[in-house]
XYZ file of C-alpha atoms in Angstrom:
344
model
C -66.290 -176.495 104.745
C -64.734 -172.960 105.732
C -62.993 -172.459 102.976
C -66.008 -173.458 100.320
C -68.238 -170.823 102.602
C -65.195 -168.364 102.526
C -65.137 -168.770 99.155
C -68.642 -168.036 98.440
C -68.465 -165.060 100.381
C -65.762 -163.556 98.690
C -67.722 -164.426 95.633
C -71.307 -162.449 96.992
C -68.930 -159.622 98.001
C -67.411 -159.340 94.427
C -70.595 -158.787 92.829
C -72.314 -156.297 95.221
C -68.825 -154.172 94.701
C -67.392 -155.074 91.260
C -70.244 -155.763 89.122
C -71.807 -152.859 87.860
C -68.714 -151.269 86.024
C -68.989 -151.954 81.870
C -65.684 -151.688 79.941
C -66.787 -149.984 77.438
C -67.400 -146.830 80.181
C -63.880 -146.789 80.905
C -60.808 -145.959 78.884
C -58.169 -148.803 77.944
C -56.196 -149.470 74.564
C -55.641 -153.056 76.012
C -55.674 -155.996 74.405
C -56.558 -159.596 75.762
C -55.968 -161.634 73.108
C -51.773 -162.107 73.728
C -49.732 -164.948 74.007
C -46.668 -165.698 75.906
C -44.691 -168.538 73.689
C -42.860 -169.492 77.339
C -45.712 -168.983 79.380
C -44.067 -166.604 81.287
C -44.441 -162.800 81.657
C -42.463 -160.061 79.053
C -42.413 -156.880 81.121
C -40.970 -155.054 78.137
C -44.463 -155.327 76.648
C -47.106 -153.500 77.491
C -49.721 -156.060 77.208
C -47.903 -157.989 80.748
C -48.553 -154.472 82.839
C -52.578 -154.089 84.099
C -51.910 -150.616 84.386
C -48.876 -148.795 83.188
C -48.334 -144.945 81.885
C -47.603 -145.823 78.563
C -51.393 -146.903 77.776
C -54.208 -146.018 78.366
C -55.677 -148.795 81.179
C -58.473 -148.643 83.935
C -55.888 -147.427 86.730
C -56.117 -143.706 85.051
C -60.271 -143.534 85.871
C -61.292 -140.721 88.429
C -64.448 -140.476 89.709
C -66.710 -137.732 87.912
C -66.973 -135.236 90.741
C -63.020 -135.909 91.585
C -61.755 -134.805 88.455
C -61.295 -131.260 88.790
C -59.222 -132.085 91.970
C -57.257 -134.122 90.764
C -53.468 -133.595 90.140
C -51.049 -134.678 87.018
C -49.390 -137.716 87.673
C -45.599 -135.853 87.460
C -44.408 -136.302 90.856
C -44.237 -139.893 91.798
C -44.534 -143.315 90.688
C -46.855 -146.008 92.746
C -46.232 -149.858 92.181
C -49.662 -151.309 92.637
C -49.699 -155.512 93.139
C -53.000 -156.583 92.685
C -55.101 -158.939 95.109
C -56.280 -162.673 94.380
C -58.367 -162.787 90.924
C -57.761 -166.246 90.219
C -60.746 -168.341 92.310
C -62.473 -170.312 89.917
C -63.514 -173.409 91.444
C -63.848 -175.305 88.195
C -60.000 -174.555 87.760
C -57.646 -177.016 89.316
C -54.543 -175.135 88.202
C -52.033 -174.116 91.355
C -51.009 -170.261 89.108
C -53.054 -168.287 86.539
C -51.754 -168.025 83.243
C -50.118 -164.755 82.327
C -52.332 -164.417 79.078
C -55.731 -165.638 80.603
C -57.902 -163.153 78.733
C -60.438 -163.651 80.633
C -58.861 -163.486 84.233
C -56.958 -160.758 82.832
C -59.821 -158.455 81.435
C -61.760 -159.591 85.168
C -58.540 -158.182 87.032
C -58.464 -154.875 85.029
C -62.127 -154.144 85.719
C -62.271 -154.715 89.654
C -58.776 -154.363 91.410
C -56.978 -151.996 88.406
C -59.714 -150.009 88.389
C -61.517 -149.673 91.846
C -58.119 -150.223 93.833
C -55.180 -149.098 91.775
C -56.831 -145.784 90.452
C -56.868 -144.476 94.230
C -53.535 -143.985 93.866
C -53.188 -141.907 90.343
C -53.775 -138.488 91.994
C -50.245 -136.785 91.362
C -48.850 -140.342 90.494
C -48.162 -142.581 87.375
C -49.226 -146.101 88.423
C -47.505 -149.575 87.274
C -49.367 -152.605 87.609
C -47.473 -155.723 86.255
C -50.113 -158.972 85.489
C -48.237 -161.590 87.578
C -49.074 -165.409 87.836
C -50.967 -165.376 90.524
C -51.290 -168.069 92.778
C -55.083 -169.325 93.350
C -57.238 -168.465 95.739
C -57.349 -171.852 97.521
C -53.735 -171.790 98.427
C -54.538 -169.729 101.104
C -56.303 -172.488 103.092
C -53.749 -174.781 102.640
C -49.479 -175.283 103.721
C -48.130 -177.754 101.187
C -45.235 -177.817 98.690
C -47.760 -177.061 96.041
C -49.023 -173.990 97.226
C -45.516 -172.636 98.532
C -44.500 -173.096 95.191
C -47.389 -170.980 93.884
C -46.740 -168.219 96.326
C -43.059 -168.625 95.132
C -43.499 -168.146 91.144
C -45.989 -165.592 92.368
C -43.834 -163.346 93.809
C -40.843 -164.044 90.899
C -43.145 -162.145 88.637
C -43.366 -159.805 90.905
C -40.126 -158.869 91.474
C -39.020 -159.386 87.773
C -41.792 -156.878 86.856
C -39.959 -154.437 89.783
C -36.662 -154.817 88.617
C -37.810 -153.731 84.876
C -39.680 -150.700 86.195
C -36.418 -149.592 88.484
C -34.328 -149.835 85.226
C -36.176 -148.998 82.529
C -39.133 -146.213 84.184
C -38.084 -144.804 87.704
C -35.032 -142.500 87.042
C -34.873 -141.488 90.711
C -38.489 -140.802 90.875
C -40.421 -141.557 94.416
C -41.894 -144.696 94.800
C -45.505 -145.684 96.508
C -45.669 -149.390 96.836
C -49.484 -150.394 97.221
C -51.189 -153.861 97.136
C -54.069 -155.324 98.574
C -54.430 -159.022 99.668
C -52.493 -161.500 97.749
C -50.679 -158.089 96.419
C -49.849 -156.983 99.873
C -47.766 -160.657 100.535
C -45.669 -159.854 97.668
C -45.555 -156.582 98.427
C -44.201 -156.589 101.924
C -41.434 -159.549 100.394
C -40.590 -156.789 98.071
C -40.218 -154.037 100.467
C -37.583 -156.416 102.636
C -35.576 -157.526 99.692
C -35.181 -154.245 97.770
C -36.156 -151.314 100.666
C -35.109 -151.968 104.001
C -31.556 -151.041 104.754
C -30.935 -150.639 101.000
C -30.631 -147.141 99.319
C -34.303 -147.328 97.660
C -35.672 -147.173 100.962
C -34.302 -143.183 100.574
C -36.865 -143.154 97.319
C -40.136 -144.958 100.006
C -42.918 -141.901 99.727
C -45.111 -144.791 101.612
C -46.072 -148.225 101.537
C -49.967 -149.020 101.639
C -49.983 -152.945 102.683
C -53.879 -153.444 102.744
C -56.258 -156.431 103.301
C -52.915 -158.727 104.815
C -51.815 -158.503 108.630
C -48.378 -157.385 109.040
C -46.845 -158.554 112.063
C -44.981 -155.475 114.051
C -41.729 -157.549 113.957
C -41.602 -157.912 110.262
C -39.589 -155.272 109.615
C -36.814 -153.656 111.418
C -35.913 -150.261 109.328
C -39.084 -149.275 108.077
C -41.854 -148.360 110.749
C -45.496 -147.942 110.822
C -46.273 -144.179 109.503
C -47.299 -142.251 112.628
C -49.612 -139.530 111.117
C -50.589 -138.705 107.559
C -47.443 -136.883 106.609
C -45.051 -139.269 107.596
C -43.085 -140.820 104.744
C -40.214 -143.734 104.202
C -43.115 -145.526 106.123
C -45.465 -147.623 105.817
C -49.777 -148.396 106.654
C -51.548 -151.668 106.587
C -55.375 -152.320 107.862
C -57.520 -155.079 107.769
C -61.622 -154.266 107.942
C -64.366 -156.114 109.853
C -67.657 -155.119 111.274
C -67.589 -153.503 114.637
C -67.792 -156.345 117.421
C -66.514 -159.544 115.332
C -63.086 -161.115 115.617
C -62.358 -163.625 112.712
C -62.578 -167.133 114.280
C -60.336 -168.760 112.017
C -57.563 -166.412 111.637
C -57.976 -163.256 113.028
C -58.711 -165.260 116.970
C -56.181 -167.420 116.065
C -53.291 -164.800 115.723
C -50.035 -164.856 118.336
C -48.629 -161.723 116.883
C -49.465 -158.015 117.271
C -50.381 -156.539 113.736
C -49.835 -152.867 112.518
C -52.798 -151.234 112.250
C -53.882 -148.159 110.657
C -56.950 -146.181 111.053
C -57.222 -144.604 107.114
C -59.166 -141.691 108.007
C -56.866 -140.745 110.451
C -53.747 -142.076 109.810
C -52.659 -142.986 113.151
C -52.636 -146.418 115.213
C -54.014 -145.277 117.955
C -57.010 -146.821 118.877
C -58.883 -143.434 118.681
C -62.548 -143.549 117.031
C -63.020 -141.832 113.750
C -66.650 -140.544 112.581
C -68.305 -140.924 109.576
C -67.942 -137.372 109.325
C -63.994 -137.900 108.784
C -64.623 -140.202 106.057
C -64.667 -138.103 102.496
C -66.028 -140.361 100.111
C -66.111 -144.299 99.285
C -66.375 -145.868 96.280
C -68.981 -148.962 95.584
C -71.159 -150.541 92.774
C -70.933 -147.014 90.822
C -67.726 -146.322 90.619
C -68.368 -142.247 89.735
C -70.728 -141.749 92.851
C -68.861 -141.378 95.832
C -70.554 -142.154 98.721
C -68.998 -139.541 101.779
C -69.123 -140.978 105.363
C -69.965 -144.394 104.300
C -68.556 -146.100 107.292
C -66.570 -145.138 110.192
C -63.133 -146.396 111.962
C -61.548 -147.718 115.076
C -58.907 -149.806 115.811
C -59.090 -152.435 117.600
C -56.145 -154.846 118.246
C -55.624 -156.831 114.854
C -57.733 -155.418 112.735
C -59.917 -152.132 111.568
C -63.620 -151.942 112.810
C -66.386 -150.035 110.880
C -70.126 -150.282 111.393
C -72.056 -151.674 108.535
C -71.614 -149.521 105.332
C -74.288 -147.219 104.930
C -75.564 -147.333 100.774
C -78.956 -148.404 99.439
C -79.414 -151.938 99.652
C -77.039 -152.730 102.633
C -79.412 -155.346 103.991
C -78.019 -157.581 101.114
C -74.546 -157.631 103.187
C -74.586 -160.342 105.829
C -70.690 -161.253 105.990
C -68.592 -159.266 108.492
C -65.336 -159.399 107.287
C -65.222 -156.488 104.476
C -61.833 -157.536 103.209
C -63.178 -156.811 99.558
C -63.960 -153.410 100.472
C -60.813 -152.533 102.473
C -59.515 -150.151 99.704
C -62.906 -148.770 98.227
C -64.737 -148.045 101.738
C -61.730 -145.170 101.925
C -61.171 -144.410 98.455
C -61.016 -140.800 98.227
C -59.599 -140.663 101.775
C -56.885 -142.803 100.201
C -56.492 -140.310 97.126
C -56.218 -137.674 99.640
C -53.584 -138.858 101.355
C -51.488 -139.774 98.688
C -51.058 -136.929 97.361
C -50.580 -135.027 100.721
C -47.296 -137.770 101.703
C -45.695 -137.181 98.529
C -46.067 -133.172 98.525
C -44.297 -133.880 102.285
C -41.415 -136.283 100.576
C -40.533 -133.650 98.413
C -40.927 -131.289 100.702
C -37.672 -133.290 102.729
């Protein structure tokens, strides 16, 4: 079926991205071995928050030849959802369990810490563990999986609404999230952003790996240029010349979408030469010009990404890459919006 072949591809794609990286290379005080007594999240302890400023966690790596760039994480604070780690076949379960050590310890060392630390230059970053709802809800519109989606996104928010009271204090806010992240994420931005006075507090918004229709919102635009702020950027990345068949072709609405080595949405072609450094099996070799850019309608198009072994990539949608193929491009810019919100 498509979503047993979309499955396996997601699965391929993991481990030629995620696989190399040992815990024991990487920092963390974490502990796996919690227990909720309600089955539902605490926020008020540490152990319910991937990544968080008060331990030490995967989301404060830096690449080796980034860290004498990079800048302390005083200025801002980004909110960081995670994408879909929950895909076992062999589990039949509609949410993951908020103290599933071993989903838990697999979501730390692939999204927390090849997605989320892209955004710790000159920013704490707050990751709450949420109960996520499985992968194979997305190939289905039921009850059951709209209530997944639903008790998804209440962890979310609970986890926000702790973080506004107990750890912003007026500080800047980057919302980021890729995939499953970036549904709850752009949920979030309506309910506690647009029209509301956090959206004064909105450095940016990075909604990756998701297609946000241009009608979704109606206060908060599409960032025009890589200074822009109270805005926000969403992309979506394929190989050059293919069109999804099954959603992507199938699509009635006009998506934002953002070239992320030029920040614009034009559809304007960006070299390899403009990309400064992606991040892949190894997470402290980045890889400079590792693919390109264009836009082109719905979705981002890059030619095959250039790293030893390449031929082992067949797929053409590089939705598991979206965030690492522009990973110090990302950094960059990151840094450069919230030097321009403080500047206003």
């Amino acid at each position: 079926t498509n979503n047993a072949t979309a499955l396996f591809v997601y699965t391929i794609l993991v481990v030629l991205f995620f696989s190399s990286c040992s815990q024991k290379n990487f920092s963390s005080n974490t502990s796996y071995q919690f227990k909720s007594t309600s089955a539902n999240p605490d926020y008020s302890d540490l152990n319910y928050w991937a990544a968080h400023p008060g331990k030490a966690d995967p989301s404060d790596s830096i690449p080796t030849s980034l860290q004498q760039t990079n800048l302390a994480d005083t200025l801002a604070d980004v909110f960081f959802i995670h994408p879909t780690t929950f895909t076992s076949k062999k589990d039949s379960l509609m949410n993951a369990g908020i103290d599933d050590a071993t989903l838990n310890a697999k979501t730390d060392y692939s999204a927390i810490l090849y997605q989320a630390s892209a955004f710790n230059n000159s920013c704490r970053v707050f990751a709450p563990r949420y109960r996520q709802a499985h992968y194979r809800a997305f190939f289905s519109n039921t009850e059951a999986t709209k209530l997944a989606f639903e008790l998804a996104y209440a962890d979310v928010k609970a986890a926000f609404e702790y973080y506004l009271v107990n750890n912003n204090r007026g500080r800047p806010i980057i919302i980021a999230a890729h995939s499953q992240g970036t549904v709850h994420a752009a949920r979030l931005l309506k309910e506690f952003f647009e029209n509301k006075p956090l959206q004064q507090q909105l450095v940016a918004a990075y909604l990756v790996g998701m297609p946000i229709a241009e009608t979704y919102f109606t206060a908060l635009k599409p960032c025009t240029d890589s200074l822009a702020t109270g805005c926000f950027v969403s992309w979506r990345t394929y190989k050059k010349g293919y069109i999804e068949p099954n959603f992507v072709a199938r699509e009635t609405f006009k998506a934002i979408v953002t070239n992320p080595l030029t920040w614009r949405t034009d559809t304007g072609y960006a070299s390899l030469k403009l990309n400064t450094g992606g991040i892949l099996k190894n997470f402290n070799k980045l890889k400079p010009g590792v693919v390109d850019a264009q836009v082109h309608r719905n979705v981002l198009w890059v030619i095959k990404p250039r790293f030893f072994g390449n031929f082992l990539i067949t797929t053409k949608n590089y939705h598991i890459a979206d965030i690492n193929f522009f990973y110090n491009n990302i950094r960059q810019n990151v840094a450069a919006r919230v030097r321009s919100y403080l500047k206003r």
